[in-house]
């Protein structure tokens, strides 16, 4: 985890979320957040990363993962185990809190099919939230032309 923090710190200031706020999210959504998500949330809580604008982890900022998850649970029957991380154009990025792959990037037309039937368009997927976060750091470093020599 130290290596991820170091890489992230070369790009952005550390802006973490408290354990209390994470527990509040778990209570409001009635889920258990993955440990790697909680660890990364200690230094990353919101913003643009890897070209994607992520929802805030804190419920004080808008949009945030709690409200967006509750909204999509109501509007499109999003399965209970998914947490909405981001909504890039014509797509949706969700974290599966109960299984693997841990993160799915699906086409918007497939969002309502999550957990119910086969998706029309194969999603991008990451086994863990850490894998997803690390791939975003890779994208960000490539975009900024920051190489391993700069880490």
mmCIF file of C-alpha atoms in Angstrom:
data_model
loop_
_atom_site.group_PDB
_atom_site.id
_atom_site.type_symbol
_atom_site.label_atom_id
_atom_site.label_comp_id
_atom_site.label_asym_id
_atom_site.label_seq_id
_atom_site.Cartn_x
_atom_site.Cartn_y
_atom_site.Cartn_z
ATOM 1 C CA UNK A 1 0.000 0.000 0.000
ATOM 2 C CA UNK A 2 2.911 2.370 0.699
ATOM 3 C CA UNK A 3 3.908 2.227 -2.970
ATOM 4 C CA UNK A 4 0.381 3.196 -4.060
ATOM 5 C CA UNK A 5 0.347 6.104 -1.614
ATOM 6 C CA UNK A 6 3.726 7.280 -2.872
ATOM 7 C CA UNK A 7 2.613 7.088 -6.500
ATOM 8 C CA UNK A 8 -0.644 8.888 -5.779
ATOM 9 C CA UNK A 9 1.116 11.598 -3.738
ATOM 10 C CA UNK A 10 3.318 12.478 -6.750
ATOM 11 C CA UNK A 11 0.119 13.330 -8.648
ATOM 12 C CA UNK A 12 -2.286 14.721 -6.055
ATOM 13 C CA UNK A 13 -2.433 15.783 -2.411
ATOM 14 C CA UNK A 14 -3.576 13.135 0.048
ATOM 15 C CA UNK A 15 -7.260 13.611 0.905
ATOM 16 C CA UNK A 16 -8.574 10.736 2.932
ATOM 17 C CA UNK A 17 -11.863 9.659 4.435
ATOM 18 C CA UNK A 18 -12.230 8.758 8.103
ATOM 19 C CA UNK A 19 -13.132 5.296 9.336
ATOM 20 C CA UNK A 20 -16.302 6.767 10.857
ATOM 21 C CA UNK A 21 -17.464 8.033 7.461
ATOM 22 C CA UNK A 22 -16.763 4.634 5.921
ATOM 23 C CA UNK A 23 -18.803 2.952 8.667
ATOM 24 C CA UNK A 24 -21.638 5.397 7.957
ATOM 25 C CA UNK A 25 -21.561 4.410 4.288
ATOM 26 C CA UNK A 26 -21.679 0.731 5.227
ATOM 27 C CA UNK A 27 -24.645 1.374 7.528
ATOM 28 C CA UNK A 28 -26.580 3.507 5.039
ATOM 29 C CA UNK A 29 -26.039 1.041 2.194
ATOM 30 C CA UNK A 30 -26.224 -2.061 4.398
ATOM 31 C CA UNK A 31 -23.022 -3.509 2.930
ATOM 32 C CA UNK A 32 -19.442 -4.250 3.995
ATOM 33 C CA UNK A 33 -16.886 -2.262 2.021
ATOM 34 C CA UNK A 34 -13.835 -4.236 0.831
ATOM 35 C CA UNK A 35 -10.708 -3.787 2.955
ATOM 36 C CA UNK A 36 -8.621 -2.518 0.027
ATOM 37 C CA UNK A 37 -11.256 0.149 -0.697
ATOM 38 C CA UNK A 38 -11.100 1.256 2.951
ATOM 39 C CA UNK A 39 -7.288 1.398 2.876
ATOM 40 C CA UNK A 40 -7.185 3.454 -0.319
ATOM 41 C CA UNK A 41 -9.945 5.706 1.027
ATOM 42 C CA UNK A 42 -7.552 6.772 3.770
ATOM 43 C CA UNK A 43 -5.670 8.874 1.184
ATOM 44 C CA UNK A 44 -8.083 9.191 -1.794
ATOM 45 C CA UNK A 45 -11.660 10.333 -1.383
ATOM 46 C CA UNK A 46 -12.845 11.988 -4.590
ATOM 47 C CA UNK A 47 -11.922 13.499 -7.894
ATOM 48 C CA UNK A 48 -10.464 12.980 -11.277
ATOM 49 C CA UNK A 49 -8.135 10.005 -11.605
ATOM 50 C CA UNK A 50 -7.159 8.185 -14.770
ATOM 51 C CA UNK A 51 -9.388 10.506 -16.779
ATOM 52 C CA UNK A 52 -12.476 9.512 -14.768
ATOM 53 C CA UNK A 53 -14.389 11.776 -12.418
ATOM 54 C CA UNK A 54 -15.184 9.646 -9.369
ATOM 55 C CA UNK A 55 -18.031 10.259 -6.968
ATOM 56 C CA UNK A 56 -17.093 11.504 -3.531
ATOM 57 C CA UNK A 57 -16.743 8.963 -0.765
ATOM 58 C CA UNK A 58 -17.808 11.576 1.772
ATOM 59 C CA UNK A 59 -21.537 12.216 1.998
ATOM 60 C CA UNK A 60 -20.875 15.950 2.458
ATOM 61 C CA UNK A 61 -19.936 16.427 -1.220
ATOM 62 C CA UNK A 62 -22.106 15.913 -4.290
ATOM 63 C CA UNK A 63 -22.349 13.635 -6.105
ATOM 64 C CA UNK A 64 -21.318 10.908 -3.681
ATOM 65 C CA UNK A 65 -21.260 7.122 -3.747
ATOM 66 C CA UNK A 66 -23.948 6.724 -1.091
ATOM 67 C CA UNK A 67 -26.618 8.866 -2.757
ATOM 68 C CA UNK A 68 -25.811 7.634 -6.259
ATOM 69 C CA UNK A 69 -25.977 4.012 -5.128
ATOM 70 C CA UNK A 70 -29.322 4.562 -3.380
ATOM 71 C CA UNK A 71 -30.649 6.448 -6.424
ATOM 72 C CA UNK A 72 -29.735 3.646 -8.816
ATOM 73 C CA UNK A 73 -31.035 0.962 -6.460
ATOM 74 C CA UNK A 74 -34.389 2.725 -6.634
ATOM 75 C CA UNK A 75 -34.390 3.743 -10.319
ATOM 76 C CA UNK A 76 -32.906 0.690 -11.977
ATOM 77 C CA UNK A 77 -32.987 -2.101 -9.405
ATOM 78 C CA UNK A 78 -29.231 -2.027 -8.906
ATOM 79 C CA UNK A 79 -28.416 -5.183 -6.929
ATOM 80 C CA UNK A 80 -27.759 -4.548 -3.255
ATOM 81 C CA UNK A 81 -24.110 -5.656 -3.311
ATOM 82 C CA UNK A 82 -23.033 -2.981 -5.814
ATOM 83 C CA UNK A 83 -21.754 0.492 -4.948
ATOM 84 C CA UNK A 84 -21.670 3.151 -7.659
ATOM 85 C CA UNK A 85 -18.174 4.650 -8.039
ATOM 86 C CA UNK A 86 -18.510 6.767 -11.179
ATOM 87 C CA UNK A 87 -20.749 7.416 -14.130
ATOM 88 C CA UNK A 88 -18.605 8.247 -17.157
ATOM 89 C CA UNK A 89 -20.503 9.091 -20.376
ATOM 90 C CA UNK A 90 -22.709 6.165 -21.488
ATOM 91 C CA UNK A 91 -21.332 3.868 -18.800
ATOM 92 C CA UNK A 92 -21.263 3.023 -15.121
ATOM 93 C CA UNK A 93 -18.452 1.909 -12.806
ATOM 94 C CA UNK A 94 -19.548 -0.167 -9.828
ATOM 95 C CA UNK A 95 -17.832 -2.038 -7.025
ATOM 96 C CA UNK A 96 -19.136 -5.467 -6.085
ATOM 97 C CA UNK A 97 -18.920 -5.688 -2.291
ATOM 98 C CA UNK A 98 -19.850 -9.368 -2.140
ATOM 99 C CA UNK A 99 -17.738 -11.065 -4.789
ATOM 100 C CA UNK A 100 -15.398 -10.874 -7.722
ATOM 101 C CA UNK A 101 -14.685 -9.215 -9.963
ATOM 102 C CA UNK A 102 -14.641 -6.383 -7.468
ATOM 103 C CA UNK A 103 -14.976 -3.559 -9.994
ATOM 104 C CA UNK A 104 -16.993 -3.553 -13.204
ATOM 105 C CA UNK A 105 -17.155 -0.869 -15.864
ATOM 106 C CA UNK A 106 -20.335 -1.541 -17.784
ATOM 107 C CA UNK A 107 -22.126 0.022 -20.701
ATOM 108 C CA UNK A 108 -25.056 2.154 -19.512
ATOM 109 C CA UNK A 109 -27.531 -0.148 -21.249
ATOM 110 C CA UNK A 110 -26.235 -3.079 -19.179
ATOM 111 C CA UNK A 111 -26.455 -1.327 -15.797
ATOM 112 C CA UNK A 112 -29.972 -2.609 -15.159
ATOM 113 C CA UNK A 113 -28.853 -6.171 -15.931
ATOM 114 C CA UNK A 114 -26.131 -6.355 -13.291
ATOM 115 C CA UNK A 115 -26.494 -9.508 -11.247
ATOM 116 C CA UNK A 116 -29.602 -10.608 -13.146
ATOM 117 C CA UNK A 117 -28.502 -11.921 -16.518
ATOM 118 C CA UNK A 118 -25.641 -11.875 -18.969
ATOM 119 C CA UNK A 119 -24.512 -8.452 -20.038
ATOM 120 C CA UNK A 120 -24.869 -7.507 -23.699
ATOM 121 C CA UNK A 121 -21.460 -5.831 -23.830
ATOM 122 C CA UNK A 122 -18.593 -7.503 -21.947
ATOM 123 C CA UNK A 123 -17.524 -5.163 -19.139
ATOM 124 C CA UNK A 124 -14.040 -4.105 -18.176
ATOM 125 C CA UNK A 125 -13.339 -5.785 -14.858
ATOM 126 C CA UNK A 126 -10.783 -5.798 -12.082
ATOM 127 C CA UNK A 127 -10.420 -8.556 -9.490
ATOM 128 C CA UNK A 128 -9.920 -6.067 -6.648
ATOM 129 C CA UNK A 129 -10.500 -2.387 -5.996
ATOM 130 C CA UNK A 130 -6.743 -2.068 -5.549
ATOM 131 C CA UNK A 131 -6.208 -3.423 -9.094
ATOM 132 C CA UNK A 132 -8.710 -0.888 -10.410
ATOM 133 C CA UNK A 133 -7.091 1.987 -8.510
ATOM 134 C CA UNK A 134 -3.626 0.950 -9.651
ATOM 135 C CA UNK A 135 -4.749 0.849 -13.292
ATOM 136 C CA UNK A 136 -6.082 4.404 -12.898
ATOM 137 C CA UNK A 137 -2.733 5.498 -11.459
ATOM 138 C CA UNK A 138 -1.024 3.885 -14.465
ATOM 139 C CA UNK A 139 -3.307 5.869 -16.802
ATOM 140 C CA UNK A 140 -2.706 9.100 -14.912
ATOM 141 C CA UNK A 141 1.077 8.630 -14.877
ATOM 142 C CA UNK A 142 1.095 7.835 -18.595
ATOM 143 C CA UNK A 143 -1.047 10.885 -19.328
ATOM 144 C CA UNK A 144 1.300 13.118 -17.336
ATOM 145 C CA UNK A 145 4.400 11.363 -18.675
ATOM 146 C CA UNK A 146 5.477 10.369 -15.173
ATOM 147 C CA UNK A 147 7.616 7.255 -15.390
ATOM 148 C CA UNK A 148 8.925 4.767 -12.864
ATOM 149 C CA UNK A 149 12.058 6.902 -12.617
ATOM 150 C CA UNK A 150 9.933 9.677 -11.078
ATOM 151 C CA UNK A 151 8.407 7.492 -8.358
#
